[in-house]
XYZ file of C-alpha atoms in Angstrom:
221
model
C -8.649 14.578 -11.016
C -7.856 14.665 -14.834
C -7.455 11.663 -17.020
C -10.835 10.581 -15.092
C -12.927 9.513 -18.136
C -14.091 5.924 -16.965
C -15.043 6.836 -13.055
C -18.649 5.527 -13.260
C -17.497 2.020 -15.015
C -14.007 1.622 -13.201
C -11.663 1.789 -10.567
C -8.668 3.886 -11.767
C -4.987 3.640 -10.434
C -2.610 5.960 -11.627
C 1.602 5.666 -12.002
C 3.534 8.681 -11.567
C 7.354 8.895 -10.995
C 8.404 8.397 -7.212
C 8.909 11.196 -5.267
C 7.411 13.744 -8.228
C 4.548 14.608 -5.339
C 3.287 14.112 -1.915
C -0.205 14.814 -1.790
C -2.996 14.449 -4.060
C -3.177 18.196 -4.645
C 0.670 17.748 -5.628
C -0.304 14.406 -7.904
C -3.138 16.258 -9.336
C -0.529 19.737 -10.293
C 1.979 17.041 -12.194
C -0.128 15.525 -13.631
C -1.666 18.681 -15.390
C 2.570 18.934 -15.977
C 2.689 16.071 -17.929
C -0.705 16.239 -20.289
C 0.323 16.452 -23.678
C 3.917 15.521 -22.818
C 4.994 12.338 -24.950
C 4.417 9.196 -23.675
C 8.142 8.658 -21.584
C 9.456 5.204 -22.291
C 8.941 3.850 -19.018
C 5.594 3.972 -19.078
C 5.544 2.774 -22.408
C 7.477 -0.392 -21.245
C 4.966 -0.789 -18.280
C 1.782 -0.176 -20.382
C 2.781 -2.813 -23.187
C 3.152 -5.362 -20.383
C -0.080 -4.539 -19.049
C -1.427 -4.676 -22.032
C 1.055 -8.231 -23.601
C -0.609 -9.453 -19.924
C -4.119 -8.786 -20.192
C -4.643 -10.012 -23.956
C -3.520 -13.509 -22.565
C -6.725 -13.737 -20.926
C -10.366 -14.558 -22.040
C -11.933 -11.009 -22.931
C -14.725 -11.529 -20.722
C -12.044 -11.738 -17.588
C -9.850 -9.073 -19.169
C -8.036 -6.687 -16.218
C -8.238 -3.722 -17.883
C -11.081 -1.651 -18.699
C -9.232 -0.467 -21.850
C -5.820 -0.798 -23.083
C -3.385 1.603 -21.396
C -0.746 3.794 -22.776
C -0.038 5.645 -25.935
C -1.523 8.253 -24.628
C 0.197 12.268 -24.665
C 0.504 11.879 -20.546
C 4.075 12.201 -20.158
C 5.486 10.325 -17.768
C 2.466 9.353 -15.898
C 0.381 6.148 -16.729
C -3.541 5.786 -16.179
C -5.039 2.159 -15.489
C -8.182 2.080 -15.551
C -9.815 -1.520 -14.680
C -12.758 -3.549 -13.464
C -14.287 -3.073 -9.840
C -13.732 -6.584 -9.265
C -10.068 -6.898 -10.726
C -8.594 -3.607 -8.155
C -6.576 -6.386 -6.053
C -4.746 -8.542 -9.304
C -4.404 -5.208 -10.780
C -2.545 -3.523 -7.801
C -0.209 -6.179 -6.908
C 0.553 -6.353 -10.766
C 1.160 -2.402 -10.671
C 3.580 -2.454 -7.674
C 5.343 -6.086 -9.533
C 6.067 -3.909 -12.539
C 6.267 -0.162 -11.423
C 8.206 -0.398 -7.875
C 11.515 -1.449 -9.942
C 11.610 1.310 -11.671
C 10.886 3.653 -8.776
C 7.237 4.252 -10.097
C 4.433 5.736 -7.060
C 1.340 4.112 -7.241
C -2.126 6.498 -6.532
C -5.099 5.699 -5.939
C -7.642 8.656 -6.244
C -10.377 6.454 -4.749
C -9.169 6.434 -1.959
C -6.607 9.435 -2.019
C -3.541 7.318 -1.129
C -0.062 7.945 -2.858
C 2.031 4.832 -2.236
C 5.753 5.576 -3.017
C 8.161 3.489 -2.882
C 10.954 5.709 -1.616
C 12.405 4.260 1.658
C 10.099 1.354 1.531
C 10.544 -1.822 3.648
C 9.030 -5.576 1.578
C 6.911 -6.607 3.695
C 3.431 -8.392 3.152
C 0.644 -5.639 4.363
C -2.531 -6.598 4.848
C -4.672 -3.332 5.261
C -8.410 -4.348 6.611
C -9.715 -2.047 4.677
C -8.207 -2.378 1.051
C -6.270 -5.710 0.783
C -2.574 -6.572 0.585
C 0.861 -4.650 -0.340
C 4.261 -5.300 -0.814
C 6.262 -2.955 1.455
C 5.668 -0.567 4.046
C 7.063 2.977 4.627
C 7.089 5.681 7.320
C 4.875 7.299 5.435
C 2.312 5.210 4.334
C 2.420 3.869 8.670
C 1.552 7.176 8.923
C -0.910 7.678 7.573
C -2.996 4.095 7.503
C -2.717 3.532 11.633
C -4.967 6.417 12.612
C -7.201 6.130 9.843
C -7.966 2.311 10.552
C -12.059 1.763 10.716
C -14.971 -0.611 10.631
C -15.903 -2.889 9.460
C -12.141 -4.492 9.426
C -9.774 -1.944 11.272
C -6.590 -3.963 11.319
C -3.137 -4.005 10.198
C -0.644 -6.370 9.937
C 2.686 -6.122 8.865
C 4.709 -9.295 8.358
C 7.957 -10.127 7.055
C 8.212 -14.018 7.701
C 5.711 -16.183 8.801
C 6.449 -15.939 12.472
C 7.889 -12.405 12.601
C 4.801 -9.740 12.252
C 3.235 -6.799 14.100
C -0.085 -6.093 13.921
C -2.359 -3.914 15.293
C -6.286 -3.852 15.817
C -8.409 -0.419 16.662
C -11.477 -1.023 19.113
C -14.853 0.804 19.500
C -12.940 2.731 22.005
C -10.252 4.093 19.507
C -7.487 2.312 21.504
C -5.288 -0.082 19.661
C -4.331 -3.433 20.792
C -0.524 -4.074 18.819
C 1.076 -7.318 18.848
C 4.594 -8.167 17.846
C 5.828 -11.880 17.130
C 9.462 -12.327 16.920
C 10.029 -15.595 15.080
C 8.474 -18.254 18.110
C 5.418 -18.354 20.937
C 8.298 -17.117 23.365
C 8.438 -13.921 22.163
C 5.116 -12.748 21.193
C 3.748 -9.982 22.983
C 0.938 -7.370 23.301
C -0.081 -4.293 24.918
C -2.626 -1.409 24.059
C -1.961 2.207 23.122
C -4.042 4.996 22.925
C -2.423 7.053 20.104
C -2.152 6.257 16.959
C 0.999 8.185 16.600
C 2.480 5.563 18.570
C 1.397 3.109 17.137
C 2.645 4.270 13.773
C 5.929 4.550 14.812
C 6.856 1.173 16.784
C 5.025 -0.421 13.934
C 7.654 1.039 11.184
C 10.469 1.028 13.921
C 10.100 -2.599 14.573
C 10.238 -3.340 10.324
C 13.301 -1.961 10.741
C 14.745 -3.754 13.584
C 14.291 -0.937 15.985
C 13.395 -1.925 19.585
C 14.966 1.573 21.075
C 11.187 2.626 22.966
C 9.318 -1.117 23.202
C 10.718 -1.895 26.638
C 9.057 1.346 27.779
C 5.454 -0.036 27.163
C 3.753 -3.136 29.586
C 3.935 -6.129 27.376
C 2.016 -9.595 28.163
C 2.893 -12.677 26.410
C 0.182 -13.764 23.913
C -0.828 -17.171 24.616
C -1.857 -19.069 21.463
């Protein structure tokens, strides 16, 4: 990837305009679009927030590995920070960059998280922490690649309506749904992922349609 220039000190996340790319060979061709482009006022607006944020703490906890922006990138904004600061810097990304329909990438771990026909949600991935909304896409593509040491994933929009789902040794997944009380919270295993995927993002959007053709049991808590 370009704009790489602090990989063996940091952990880099990198804003580019929703919907601009789908894959990291796509990120990777717009972003060569955008070097030497002025700086677009967006991403002005989000770096000097990053940057108002991070000078209000002590520089030895500082979130940023260096100060972002003012760079000839365009409309695309590198953030390079700390290895221990990747969680308060992501959830800061998607508070300021998801209203203005700003993608989040992470070349780390090759994941393009677009907001474009997102559900809010609180995600917890096993693997690499918490999010703020879910979409077909990003289902998709997290369910089958779920793995050790923590492969989980649990969607919830309230406290006592969630769906999660857990991948065994085996590969099969046990998903569980909870629909606001003990009553109605059931489980059931399925083999593909593909499956799994789908009911997941069909039940954040209210979509029962294919649940009653699975055996459910009642989880007993």
């Amino acid at each position: 990837m370009r704009f790489r220039t602090l990989a063996q000190v940091s952990y880099e996340h990198i804003l580019l305009p929703s919907g601009v790319a789908s894959s990291s060979a796509q990120v990777d061709a717009y972003l060569g679009t955008q070097n030497g482009s002025p700086e677009s006022v967006t991403v002005a607006q989000i770096a000097a927030e990053l940057n108002r944020r991070n000078t209000e703490f002590p520089a030895e906890d500082s979130f940023l590995a260096v100060p972002v922006g003012g760079a000839a990138t365009g409309t695309m904004l590198y953030v390079p920070c700390p290895h221990d600061a990747i969680g308060f810097v992501r959830q800061l990304l998607f508070e300021l960059a998801t209203p203005l329909d700003y993608a989040v990438y992470d070349p780390q771990l090759d994941w393009l998280i677009d907001p474009a026909g997102h559900v809010r949600a609180t995600v917890t991935h096993g693997g690499a922490g918490t999010f703020p909304y879910v979409t077909k896409t990003l289902a998709e593509q997290w369910v089958p690649a779920l793995s050790p040491p923590n492969p989980y994933l649990v969607v919830e929009r309230s406290e006592q309506f969630y769906i999660q789902t857990y991948r065994d040794d085996s590969g099969t997944y046990l998903l569980e749904y909870r629909d606001g009380s003990a009553g109605k919270h059931f489980a059931t295993t399925v083999p593909d992922p593909a499956i799994v995927a789908a009911l997941i993002w069909e039940w954040v959007n209210d979509n029962r349609t294919r649940f009653p053709r699975l055996t459910w049991s009642r989880v007993e808590i």
